[in-house]
Amino acid sequence: MTRYAAFLRGVNVGGVNLKMADVAAAFEKAGFTNVKTILASGNVLLDSRDGVDAVRKKAEKALRDEFGYDAWVLAYDLDTVHSISENYPFEREVDGHHSYVTFVTDENVLDELAALAEETGPDEKIQRGEGVIYWQIPRAATLDSTMGKTMGKKRYKSSTTTRNLRTLDKVLR
């Protein structure tokens, strides 16, 4: 049995409103065990004997079947999430800034997002990691930043999701 973190894209922001208790019930119905949700932003811990790709597909199907929306889920075993968090390349807590990790499953998208590091201003930091983009930005500039503007594009919905570093810490507790 492997412990996974499943990150749901676009939940409880932008019109898809789900109660986390209902999400947990849908995942249990799909056959996952030891299901626990963290915060209301679509973070789910679960156990499965399946590999990561099967977990992702099964979770997406469960959400689509139960809630009738075009769900996207990025799933990782907890050791991978721990490594991603440990490898955050910037100072973790900077006053007045957000520290983010964008999870990316499509290698071409990862390349595109990593290239944004060359287009940023002095206050925005972007660095490629293993399957992720690390990102730090002043709080007031998130949506107007290079990364913020790019991530809103439909092209990135099915293969990316972003979490605040503090959220990852809560997932890993």
N, CA and C atoms as an extended XYZ file, in Angstrom:
519
Properties=species:S:1:pos:R:3:atomname:S:1:resname:S:1:resid:I:1 pbc="F F F"
N         0.850       -1.177        0.000 N   MET     1
C         0.000        0.000        0.000 CA  MET     1
C         0.895        1.239        0.000 C   MET     1
N         0.594        2.176       -0.864 N   THR     2
C         1.365        3.413       -0.952 CA  THR     2
C         0.483        4.579       -0.520 C   THR     2
N         1.065        5.510        0.217 N   ARG     3
C         0.366        6.725        0.641 CA  ARG     3
C         0.613        7.796       -0.421 C   ARG     3
N        -0.474        8.368       -0.927 N   TYR     4
C        -0.408        9.382       -1.977 CA  TYR     4
C        -1.017       10.695       -1.510 C   TYR     4
N        -0.553       11.767       -2.119 N   ALA     5
C        -1.214       13.061       -2.039 CA  ALA     5
C        -1.821       13.310       -3.409 C   ALA     5
N        -3.115       13.580       -3.420 N   ALA     6
C        -3.810       13.927       -4.659 CA  ALA     6
C        -4.180       15.397       -4.574 C   ALA     6
N        -3.747       16.165       -5.571 N   PHE     7
C        -4.029       17.595       -5.616 CA  PHE     7
C        -5.045       17.842       -6.722 C   PHE     7
N        -6.230       18.300       -6.333 N   LEU     8
C        -7.306       18.568       -7.282 CA  LEU     8
C        -7.126       19.970       -7.853 C   LEU     8
N        -7.226       20.085       -9.160 N   ARG     9
C        -7.032       21.376       -9.833 CA  ARG     9
C        -8.326       22.160       -9.816 C   ARG     9
N        -8.258       23.425       -9.386 N   GLY    10
C        -9.367       24.356       -9.523 CA  GLY    10
C       -10.562       24.115       -8.620 C   GLY    10
N       -10.363       23.460       -7.492 N   VAL    11
C       -11.473       23.177       -6.589 CA  VAL    11
C       -11.633       24.314       -5.584 C   VAL    11
N       -12.876       24.748       -5.415 N   ASN    12
C       -13.254       25.822       -4.493 CA  ASN    12
C       -12.596       27.154       -4.827 C   ASN    12
N       -12.220       27.278       -6.088 N   VAL    13
C       -11.830       28.547       -6.708 CA  VAL    13
C       -12.351       28.478       -8.138 C   VAL    13
N       -12.853       29.541       -8.655 N   GLY    14
C       -13.254       29.546      -10.055 CA  GLY    14
C       -14.500       28.744      -10.381 C   GLY    14
N       -15.406       28.567       -9.433 N   GLY    15
C       -16.702       27.997       -9.775 CA  GLY    15
C       -16.948       26.538       -9.453 C   GLY    15
N       -15.913       25.734       -9.215 N   VAL    16
C       -16.118       24.333       -8.839 CA  VAL    16
C       -16.058       24.263       -7.318 C   VAL    16
N       -17.237       24.190       -6.683 N   ASN    17
C       -17.303       24.182       -5.224 CA  ASN    17
C       -17.697       22.795       -4.729 C   ASN    17
N       -16.805       22.184       -3.981 N   LEU    18
C       -17.030       20.844       -3.454 CA  LEU    18
C       -16.773       20.827       -1.956 C   LEU    18
N       -17.581       20.082       -1.248 N   LYS    19
C       -17.321       19.855        0.167 CA  LYS    19
C       -16.292       18.727        0.254 C   LYS    19
N       -15.284       18.938        1.062 N   MET    20
C       -14.209       17.956        1.143 CA  MET    20
C       -14.712       16.622        1.711 C   MET    20
N       -15.716       16.634        2.563 N   ALA    21
C       -16.282       15.372        3.063 CA  ALA    21
C       -16.891       14.576        1.908 C   ALA    21
N       -17.507       15.276        0.953 N   ASP    22
C       -18.087       14.601       -0.215 CA  ASP    22
C       -16.993       14.060       -1.132 C   ASP    22
N       -15.902       14.807       -1.253 N   VAL    23
C       -14.763       14.341       -2.050 CA  VAL    23
C       -14.187       13.068       -1.420 C   VAL    23
N       -14.011       13.082       -0.109 N   ALA    24
C       -13.476       11.907        0.583 CA  ALA    24
C       -14.384       10.699        0.370 C   ALA    24
N       -15.682       10.918        0.459 N   ALA    25
C       -16.633        9.817        0.255 CA  ALA    25
C       -16.549        9.275       -1.172 C   ALA    25
N       -16.403       10.152       -2.159 N   ALA    26
C       -16.284        9.721       -3.559 CA  ALA    26
C       -15.006        8.910       -3.765 C   ALA    26
N       -13.919        9.315       -3.120 N   PHE    27
C       -12.662        8.574       -3.241 CA  PHE    27
C       -12.754        7.211       -2.571 C   PHE    27
N       -13.410        7.157       -1.430 N   GLU    28
C       -13.595        5.863       -0.756 CA  GLU    28
C       -14.457        4.939       -1.609 C   GLU    28
N       -15.500        5.492       -2.201 N   LYS    29
C       -16.379        4.725       -3.094 CA  LYS    29
C       -15.584        4.177       -4.291 C   LYS    29
N       -14.560        4.929       -4.734 N   ALA    30
C       -13.729        4.509       -5.862 CA  ALA    30
C       -12.701        3.446       -5.466 C   ALA    30
N       -12.611        3.142       -4.162 N   GLY    31
C       -11.721        2.078       -3.724 CA  GLY    31
C       -10.470        2.529       -3.001 C   GLY    31
N       -10.274        3.830       -2.825 N   PHE    32
C        -9.130        4.304       -2.052 CA  PHE    32
C        -9.413        4.113       -0.569 C   PHE    32
N        -8.362        3.919        0.212 N   THR    33
C        -8.518        3.728        1.647 CA  THR    33
C        -7.761        4.801        2.413 C   THR    33
N        -8.084        4.901        3.722 N   ASN    34
C        -7.411        5.853        4.609 CA  ASN    34
C        -7.423        7.261        4.007 C   ASN    34
N        -8.581        7.684        3.509 N   VAL    35
C        -8.726        8.971        2.819 CA  VAL    35
C        -8.869       10.092        3.839 C   VAL    35
N        -8.087       11.148        3.637 N   LYS    36
C        -8.135       12.324        4.509 CA  LYS    36
C        -7.966       13.573        3.653 C   LYS    36
N        -8.835       14.563        3.854 N   THR    37
C        -8.693       15.827        3.121 CA  THR    37
C        -7.988       16.843        4.007 C   THR    37
N        -7.261       17.755        3.364 N   ILE    38
C        -6.538       18.803        4.067 CA  ILE    38
C        -6.932       20.132        3.447 C   ILE    38
N        -7.490       21.005        4.260 N   LEU    39
C        -7.992       22.311        3.828 CA  LEU    39
C        -9.112       22.124        2.805 C   LEU    39
N        -9.662       23.212        2.318 N   ALA    40
C       -10.779       23.130        1.370 CA  ALA    40
C       -10.325       23.327       -0.069 C   ALA    40
N        -9.021       23.309       -0.285 N   SER    41
C        -8.490       23.623       -1.616 CA  SER    41
C        -8.158       22.399       -2.452 C   SER    41
N        -8.693       21.225       -2.074 N   GLY    42
C        -8.527       20.051       -2.916 CA  GLY    42
C        -7.244       19.281       -2.695 C   GLY    42
N        -6.918       19.038       -1.456 N   ASN    43
C        -5.738       18.248       -1.101 CA  ASN    43
C        -6.222       17.001       -0.383 C   ASN    43
N        -5.877       15.830       -0.929 N   VAL    44
C        -6.389       14.585       -0.380 CA  VAL    44
C        -5.235       13.600       -0.180 C   VAL    44
N        -5.173       13.037        0.999 N   LEU    45
C        -4.249       11.935        1.258 CA  LEU    45
C        -5.041       10.647        1.130 C   LEU    45
N        -4.416        9.628        0.552 N   LEU    46
C        -5.109        8.355        0.360 CA  LEU    46
C        -4.109        7.237        0.208 C   LEU    46
N        -4.572        6.031        0.428 N   ASP    47
C        -3.756        4.835        0.234 CA  ASP    47
C        -4.291        4.065       -0.963 C   ASP    47
N        -3.348        3.486       -1.715 N   SER    48
C        -3.733        2.673       -2.862 CA  SER    48
C        -2.609        1.699       -3.196 C   SER    48
N        -2.992        0.565       -3.746 N   ARG    49
C        -2.013       -0.404       -4.253 CA  ARG    49
C        -1.622       -0.065       -5.691 C   ARG    49
N        -2.387        0.814       -6.329 N   ASP    50
C        -2.137        1.185       -7.719 CA  ASP    50
C        -0.927        2.108       -7.842 C   ASP    50
N        -0.387        2.186       -9.052 N   GLY    51
C         0.676        3.132       -9.357 CA  GLY    51
C         0.115        4.539       -9.490 C   GLY    51
N         1.009        5.507       -9.559 N   VAL    52
C         0.607        6.913       -9.543 CA  VAL    52
C        -0.318        7.283      -10.706 C   VAL    52
N        -0.060        6.791      -11.914 N   ASP    53
C        -0.919        7.125      -13.057 CA  ASP    53
C        -2.325        6.567      -12.875 C   ASP    53
N        -2.423        5.347      -12.367 N   ALA    54
C        -3.733        4.742      -12.119 CA  ALA    54
C        -4.482        5.498      -11.025 C   ALA    54
N        -3.766        5.947      -10.002 N   VAL    55
C        -4.396        6.719       -8.928 CA  VAL    55
C        -4.976        8.015       -9.499 C   VAL    55
N        -4.195        8.669      -10.320 N   ARG    56
C        -4.652        9.933      -10.917 CA  ARG    56
C        -5.923        9.705      -11.751 C   ARG    56
N        -5.890        8.715      -12.615 N   LYS    57
C        -7.043        8.444      -13.497 CA  LYS    57
C        -8.271        8.024      -12.706 C   LYS    57
N        -8.074        7.177      -11.711 N   LYS    58
C        -9.198        6.714      -10.890 CA  LYS    58
C        -9.807        7.884      -10.097 C   LYS    58
N        -8.958        8.759       -9.577 N   ALA    59
C        -9.442        9.924       -8.820 CA  ALA    59
C       -10.218       10.878       -9.733 C   ALA    59
N        -9.693       11.125      -10.932 N   GLU    60
C       -10.402       11.994      -11.880 CA  GLU    60
C       -11.760       11.408      -12.245 C   GLU    60
N       -11.792       10.107      -12.509 N   LYS    61
C       -13.063        9.458      -12.862 CA  LYS    61
C       -14.054        9.540      -11.707 C   LYS    61
N       -13.583        9.325      -10.498 N   ALA    62
C       -14.467        9.398       -9.330 CA  ALA    62
C       -15.090       10.788       -9.205 C   ALA    62
N       -14.296       11.817       -9.404 N   LEU    63
C       -14.809       13.187       -9.303 CA  LEU    63
C       -15.764       13.509      -10.444 C   LEU    63
N       -15.420       13.085      -11.641 N   ARG    64
C       -16.297       13.338      -12.793 CA  ARG    64
C       -17.633       12.624      -12.632 C   ARG    64
N       -17.577       11.366      -12.195 N   ASP    65
C       -18.803       10.584      -12.022 CA  ASP    65
C       -19.673       11.143      -10.895 C   ASP    65
N       -19.050       11.513       -9.797 N   GLU    66
C       -19.794       11.945       -8.612 CA  GLU    66
C       -20.296       13.383       -8.704 C   GLU    66
N       -19.483       14.273       -9.294 N   PHE    67
C       -19.814       15.701       -9.264 CA  PHE    67
C       -20.096       16.306      -10.638 C   PHE    67
N       -19.834       15.545      -11.703 N   GLY    68
C       -20.185       15.994      -13.043 CA  GLY    68
C       -19.400       17.186      -13.560 C   GLY    68
N       -18.141       17.287      -13.197 N   TYR    69
C       -17.315       18.363      -13.770 CA  TYR    69
C       -16.042       17.765      -14.353 C   TYR    69
N       -15.372       18.520      -15.193 N   ASP    70
C       -14.164       18.054      -15.869 CA  ASP    70
C       -12.980       18.136      -14.901 C   ASP    70
N       -12.812       17.108      -14.092 N   ALA    71
C       -11.833       17.107      -13.011 CA  ALA    71
C       -10.430       16.768      -13.502 C   ALA    71
N        -9.453       17.432      -12.891 N   TRP    72
C        -8.044       17.124      -13.120 CA  TRP    72
C        -7.387       16.931      -11.776 C   TRP    72
N        -6.629       15.862      -11.656 N   VAL    73
C        -5.964       15.518      -10.409 CA  VAL    73
C        -4.497       15.229      -10.711 C   VAL    73
N        -3.617       15.754       -9.884 N   LEU    74
C        -2.207       15.407       -9.947 CA  LEU    74
C        -1.895       14.636       -8.681 C   LEU    74
N        -1.325       13.459       -8.812 N   ALA    75
C        -1.077       12.588       -7.664 CA  ALA    75
C         0.414       12.261       -7.565 C   ALA    75
N         0.877       12.167       -6.308 N   TYR    76
C         2.286       11.885       -6.026 CA  TYR    76
C         2.371       11.064       -4.761 C   TYR    76
N         3.323       10.136       -4.713 N   ASP    77
C         3.541        9.442       -3.446 CA  ASP    77
C         4.137       10.449       -2.463 C   ASP    77
N         3.929       10.213       -1.183 N   LEU    78
C         4.334       11.203       -0.177 CA  LEU    78
C         5.833       11.432       -0.126 C   LEU    78
N         6.642       10.421       -0.444 N   ASP    79
C         8.092       10.632       -0.474 CA  ASP    79
C         8.457       11.664       -1.533 C   ASP    79
N         7.778       11.628       -2.671 N   THR    80
C         8.037       12.602       -3.734 CA  THR    80
C         7.635       13.996       -3.284 C   THR    80
N         6.474       14.116       -2.653 N   VAL    81
C         6.024       15.427       -2.166 CA  VAL    81
C         7.009       15.965       -1.127 C   VAL    81
N         7.475       15.097       -0.261 N   HIS    82
C         8.459       15.505        0.753 CA  HIS    82
C         9.735       16.020        0.081 C   HIS    82
N        10.220       15.326       -0.921 N   SER    83
C        11.420       15.732       -1.641 CA  SER    83
C        11.214       17.080       -2.349 C   SER    83
N        10.057       17.244       -2.968 N   ILE    84
C         9.743       18.507       -3.650 CA  ILE    84
C         9.784       19.655       -2.647 C   ILE    84
N         9.169       19.466       -1.506 N   SER    85
C         9.149       20.509       -0.486 CA  SER    85
C        10.560       20.804        0.036 C   SER    85
N        11.313       19.764        0.329 N   GLU    86
C        12.683       19.939        0.837 CA  GLU    86
C        13.576       20.682       -0.146 C   GLU    86
N        13.321       20.516       -1.436 N   ASN    87
C        14.176       21.109       -2.457 CA  ASN    87
C        13.754       22.517       -2.879 C   ASN    87
N        12.808       23.126       -2.150 N   TYR    88
C        12.408       24.498       -2.475 CA  TYR    88
C        13.667       25.364       -2.467 C   TYR    88
N        13.992       26.025       -3.602 N   PRO    89
C        15.298       26.665       -3.746 CA  PRO    89
C        15.414       28.070       -3.160 C   PRO    89
N        14.291       28.662       -2.776 N   PHE    90
C        14.323       30.024       -2.266 CA  PHE    90
C        14.099       30.003       -0.756 C   PHE    90
N        14.300       31.137       -0.127 N   GLU    91
C        13.968       31.233        1.289 CA  GLU    91
C        12.482       30.902        1.433 C   GLU    91
N        12.141       30.011        2.335 N   ARG    92
C        10.763       29.507        2.429 CA  ARG    92
C         9.769       30.566        2.881 C   ARG    92
N        10.116       31.353        3.855 N   GLU    93
C         9.221       32.367        4.410 CA  GLU    93
C         9.841       33.740        4.222 C   GLU    93
N         9.274       34.517        3.310 N   VAL    94
C         9.730       35.886        3.079 CA  VAL    94
C         8.543       36.794        3.353 C   VAL    94
N         8.708       37.724        4.242 N   ASP    95
C         7.632       38.622        4.619 CA  ASP    95
C         7.055       39.322        3.382 C   ASP    95
N         5.730       39.267        3.257 N   GLY    96
C         5.061       39.932        2.148 CA  GLY    96
C         5.092       39.160        0.833 C   GLY    96
N         5.546       37.921        0.856 N   HIS    97
C         5.649       37.108       -0.358 CA  HIS    97
C         4.891       35.785       -0.203 C   HIS    97
N         4.510       35.221       -1.346 N   HIS    98
C         3.975       33.863       -1.401 CA  HIS    98
C         5.063       32.948       -1.950 C   HIS    98
N         5.181       31.786       -1.355 N   SER    99
C         6.098       30.754       -1.841 CA  SER    99
C         5.241       29.608       -2.369 C   SER    99
N         5.390       29.293       -3.658 N   TYR   100
C         4.530       28.327       -4.324 CA  TYR   100
C         5.326       27.187       -4.955 C   TYR   100
N         4.617       26.076       -5.162 N   VAL   101
C         5.106       24.974       -5.985 CA  VAL   101
C         4.014       24.687       -7.007 C   VAL   101
N         4.366       24.711       -8.287 N   THR   102
C         3.441       24.321       -9.348 CA  THR   102
C         3.830       22.927       -9.808 C   THR   102
N         2.917       21.984       -9.609 N   PHE   103
C         3.123       20.605      -10.029 CA  PHE   103
C         2.770       20.506      -11.509 C   PHE   103
N         3.612       19.822      -12.286 N   VAL   104
C         3.431       19.747      -13.738 CA  VAL   104
C         3.642       18.310      -14.201 C   VAL   104
N         2.651       17.748      -14.917 N   THR   105
C         2.780       16.367      -15.394 CA  THR   105
C         3.208       16.263      -16.847 C   THR   105
N         3.173       17.355      -17.587 N   ASP   106
C         3.513       17.362      -19.015 CA  ASP   106
C         4.890       18.004      -19.181 C   ASP   106
N         5.839       17.239      -19.705 N   GLU   107
C         7.223       17.708      -19.840 CA  GLU   107
C         7.333       18.960      -20.715 C   GLU   107
N         6.534       19.055      -21.772 N   ASN   108
C         6.564       20.248      -22.634 CA  ASN   108
C         6.080       21.479      -21.880 C   ASN   108
N         5.039       21.309      -21.093 N   VAL   109
C         4.533       22.414      -20.276 CA  VAL   109
C         5.578       22.814      -19.237 C   VAL   109
N         6.241       21.838      -18.653 N   LEU   110
C         7.299       22.124      -17.686 CA  LEU   110
C         8.395       22.971      -18.332 C   LEU   110
N         8.789       22.619      -19.556 N   ASP   111
C         9.786       23.399      -20.289 CA  ASP   111
C         9.310       24.836      -20.526 C   ASP   111
N         8.042       24.982      -20.946 N   GLU   112
C         7.483       26.314      -21.205 CA  GLU   112
C         7.477       27.171      -19.943 C   GLU   112
N         7.018       26.584      -18.853 N   LEU   113
C         6.942       27.346      -17.607 CA  LEU   113
C         8.325       27.674      -17.059 C   LEU   113
N         9.273       26.766      -17.187 N   ALA   114
C        10.637       27.035      -16.729 CA  ALA   114
C        11.258       28.182      -17.518 C   ALA   114
N        10.920       28.281      -18.801 N   ALA   115
C        11.458       29.362      -19.646 CA  ALA   115
C        10.962       30.736      -19.194 C   ALA   115
N         9.883       30.782      -18.443 N   LEU   116
C         9.367       32.069      -17.954 CA  LEU   116
C        10.341       32.760      -17.005 C   LEU   116
N        11.267       32.008      -16.438 N   ALA   117
C        12.251       32.589      -15.518 CA  ALA   117
C        13.043       33.706      -16.194 C   ALA   117
N        13.188       33.613      -17.525 N   GLU   118
C        13.940       34.630      -18.274 CA  GLU   118
C        13.128       35.900      -18.506 C   GLU   118
N        11.809       35.849      -18.258 N   GLU   119
C        10.929       36.983      -18.539 CA  GLU   119
C        10.462       37.719      -17.288 C   GLU   119
N        10.886       37.280      -16.126 N   THR   120
C        10.355       37.851      -14.889 CA  THR   120
C        11.053       39.135      -14.501 C   THR   120
N        10.342       39.913      -13.698 N   GLY   121
C        10.935       41.106      -13.119 CA  GLY   121
C        11.749       40.740      -11.891 C   GLY   121
N        12.331       41.739      -11.234 N   PRO   122
C        13.226       41.466      -10.107 CA  PRO   122
C        12.537       40.891       -8.870 C   PRO   122
N        11.213       41.071       -8.757 N   ASP   123
C        10.507       40.593       -7.574 CA  ASP   123
C         9.958       39.179       -7.708 C   ASP   123
N         9.972       38.626       -8.918 N   GLU   124
C         9.417       37.294       -9.155 CA  GLU   124
C        10.548       36.299       -9.384 C   GLU   124
N        10.493       35.192       -8.643 N   LYS   125
C        11.503       34.147       -8.793 CA  LYS   125
C        10.832       32.884       -9.317 C   LYS   125
N        11.424       32.291      -10.349 N   ILE   126
C        10.937       31.042      -10.926 CA  ILE   126
C        12.140       30.127      -11.131 C   ILE   126
N        12.023       28.881      -10.679 N   GLN   127
C        13.088       27.903      -10.906 CA  GLN   127
C        12.483       26.528      -11.123 C   GLN   127
N        13.026       25.835      -12.101 N   ARG   128
C        12.574       24.477      -12.404 CA  ARG   128
C        13.094       23.496      -11.366 C   ARG   128
N        12.235       22.562      -11.003 N   GLY   129
C        12.623       21.452      -10.147 CA  GLY   129
C        12.260       20.160      -10.854 C   GLY   129
N        12.319       19.061      -10.138 N   GLU   130
C        11.978       17.750      -10.697 CA  GLU   130
C        10.462       17.623      -10.809 C   GLU   130
N         9.927       17.895      -12.005 N   GLY   131
C         8.484       17.804      -12.237 CA  GLY   131
C         7.672       18.947      -11.668 C   GLY   131
N         8.359       19.999      -11.234 N   VAL   132
C         7.679       21.151      -10.640 CA  VAL   132
C         8.344       22.456      -11.063 C   VAL   132
N         7.603       23.522      -10.843 N   ILE   133
C         8.168       24.865      -10.940 CA  ILE   133
C         8.063       25.475       -9.547 C   ILE   133
N         9.187       25.941       -9.040 N   TYR   134
C         9.205       26.675       -7.780 CA  TYR   134
C         9.032       28.153       -8.110 C   TYR   134
N         8.249       28.828       -7.292 N   TRP   135
C         7.865       30.193       -7.629 CA  TRP   135
C         7.687       31.003       -6.361 C   TRP   135
N         8.206       32.232       -6.380 N   GLN   136
C         8.007       33.143       -5.264 CA  GLN   136
C         7.691       34.528       -5.802 C   GLN   136
N         6.699       35.175       -5.176 N   ILE   137
C         6.185       36.439       -5.704 CA  ILE   137
C         5.636       37.288       -4.549 C   ILE   137
N         5.763       38.619       -4.638 N   PRO   138
C         5.108       39.454       -3.624 CA  PRO   138
C         3.597       39.203       -3.617 C   PRO   138
N         3.002       39.228       -2.435 N   ARG   139
C         1.577       38.919       -2.277 CA  ARG   139
C         0.677       39.727       -3.209 C   ARG   139
N         0.914       40.985       -3.337 N   ALA   140
C         0.030       41.848       -4.126 CA  ALA   140
C         0.214       41.675       -5.637 C   ALA   140
N         1.235       40.939       -6.041 N   ALA   141
C         1.565       40.847       -7.473 CA  ALA   141
C         1.251       39.501       -8.107 C   ALA   141
N         0.660       38.580       -7.375 N   THR   142
C         0.483       37.215       -7.856 CA  THR   142
C        -0.209       37.147       -9.213 C   THR   142
N        -1.384       37.734       -9.331 N   LEU   143
C        -2.166       37.605      -10.569 CA  LEU   143
C        -1.568       38.377      -11.736 C   LEU   143
N        -0.834       39.443      -11.452 N   ASP   144
C        -0.242       40.250      -12.517 CA  ASP   144
C         1.178       39.823      -12.866 C   ASP   144
N         1.674       38.794      -12.230 N   SER   145
C         3.034       38.332      -12.477 CA  SER   145
C         3.112       37.527      -13.773 C   SER   145
N         4.316       37.304      -14.242 N   THR   146
C         4.531       36.498      -15.444 CA  THR   146
C         3.917       35.112      -15.285 C   THR   146
N         4.201       34.459      -14.177 N   MET   147
C         3.678       33.115      -13.930 CA  MET   147
C         2.165       33.156      -13.717 C   MET   147
N         1.692       34.121      -12.953 N   GLY   148
C         0.266       34.233      -12.679 CA  GLY   148
C        -0.568       34.401      -13.943 C   GLY   148
N        -0.123       35.243      -14.837 N   LYS   149
C        -0.834       35.457      -16.107 CA  LYS   149
C        -0.798       34.204      -16.973 C   LYS   149
N         0.305       33.513      -16.975 N   THR   150
C         0.465       32.316      -17.805 CA  THR   150
C        -0.398       31.162      -17.295 C   THR   150
N        -0.424       30.971      -15.997 N   MET   151
C        -1.132       29.825      -15.420 CA  MET   151
C        -2.646       29.895      -15.625 C   MET   151
N        -3.177       31.058      -15.926 N   GLY   152
C        -4.605       31.194      -16.157 CA  GLY   152
C        -5.067       30.664      -17.506 C   GLY   152
N        -4.135       30.327      -18.369 N   LYS   153
C        -4.490       29.864      -19.714 CA  LYS   153
C        -5.026       28.429      -19.686 C   LYS   153
N        -6.029       28.176      -20.494 N   LYS   154
C        -6.692       26.874      -20.541 CA  LYS   154
C        -5.713       25.737      -20.831 C   LYS   154
N        -4.701       25.998      -21.621 N   ARG   155
C        -3.722       24.982      -22.018 CA  ARG   155
C        -3.085       24.265      -20.824 C   ARG   155
N        -3.011       24.937      -19.696 N   TYR   156
C        -2.293       24.391      -18.545 CA  TYR   156
C        -3.192       23.669      -17.542 C   TYR   156
N        -4.501       23.726      -17.727 N   LYS   157
C        -5.429       23.184      -16.737 CA  LYS   157
C        -5.258       21.692      -16.469 C   LYS   157
N        -5.086       20.911      -17.513 N   SER   158
C        -5.086       19.454      -17.316 CA  SER   158
C        -3.766       18.906      -16.782 C   SER   158
N        -2.709       19.705      -16.773 N   SER   159
C        -1.405       19.156      -16.381 CA  SER   159
C        -0.690       19.937      -15.288 C   SER   159
N        -1.356       20.918      -14.684 N   THR   160
C        -0.703       21.693      -13.626 CA  THR   160
C        -1.662       21.979      -12.476 C   THR   160
N        -1.103       22.176      -11.326 N   THR   161
C        -1.816       22.763      -10.191 CA  THR   161
C        -0.770       23.361       -9.260 C   THR   161
N        -1.144       24.444       -8.614 N   THR   162
C        -0.207       25.171       -7.766 CA  THR   162
C        -0.658       25.112       -6.318 C   THR   162
N         0.313       24.946       -5.431 N   ARG   163
C         0.044       24.958       -4.000 CA  ARG   163
C         1.042       25.865       -3.301 C   ARG   163
N         0.546       26.566       -2.306 N   ASN   164
C         1.388       27.357       -1.435 CA  ASN   164
C         2.268       26.387       -0.639 C   ASN   164
N         3.478       26.783       -0.371 N   LEU   165
C         4.403       25.930        0.379 CA  LEU   165
C         3.846       25.587        1.760 C   LEU   165
N         3.108       26.502        2.372 N   ARG   166
C         2.501       26.216        3.673 CA  ARG   166
C         1.470       25.085        3.565 C   ARG   166
N         0.737       25.048        2.450 N   THR   167
C        -0.222       23.979        2.230 CA  THR   167
C         0.507       22.640        2.123 C   THR   167
N         1.605       22.611        1.381 N   LEU   168
C         2.381       21.369        1.279 CA  LEU   168
C         2.856       20.910        2.664 C   LEU   168
N         3.273       21.840        3.486 N   ASP   169
C         3.702       21.475        4.839 CA  ASP   169
C         2.558       20.816        5.606 C   ASP   169
N         1.336       21.335        5.438 N   LYS   170
C         0.183       20.731        6.118 CA  LYS   170
C        -0.127       19.337        5.564 C   LYS   170
N         0.032       19.155        4.273 N   VAL   171
C        -0.180       17.846        3.653 CA  VAL   171
C         0.827       16.834        4.215 C   VAL   171
N         2.029       17.278        4.461 N   LEU   172
C         3.100       16.376        4.897 CA  LEU   172
C         3.109       16.097        6.404 C   LEU   172
N         2.287       16.780        7.174 N   ARG   173
C         2.241       16.537        8.632 CA  ARG   173
C         1.623       15.212        8.960 C   ARG   173
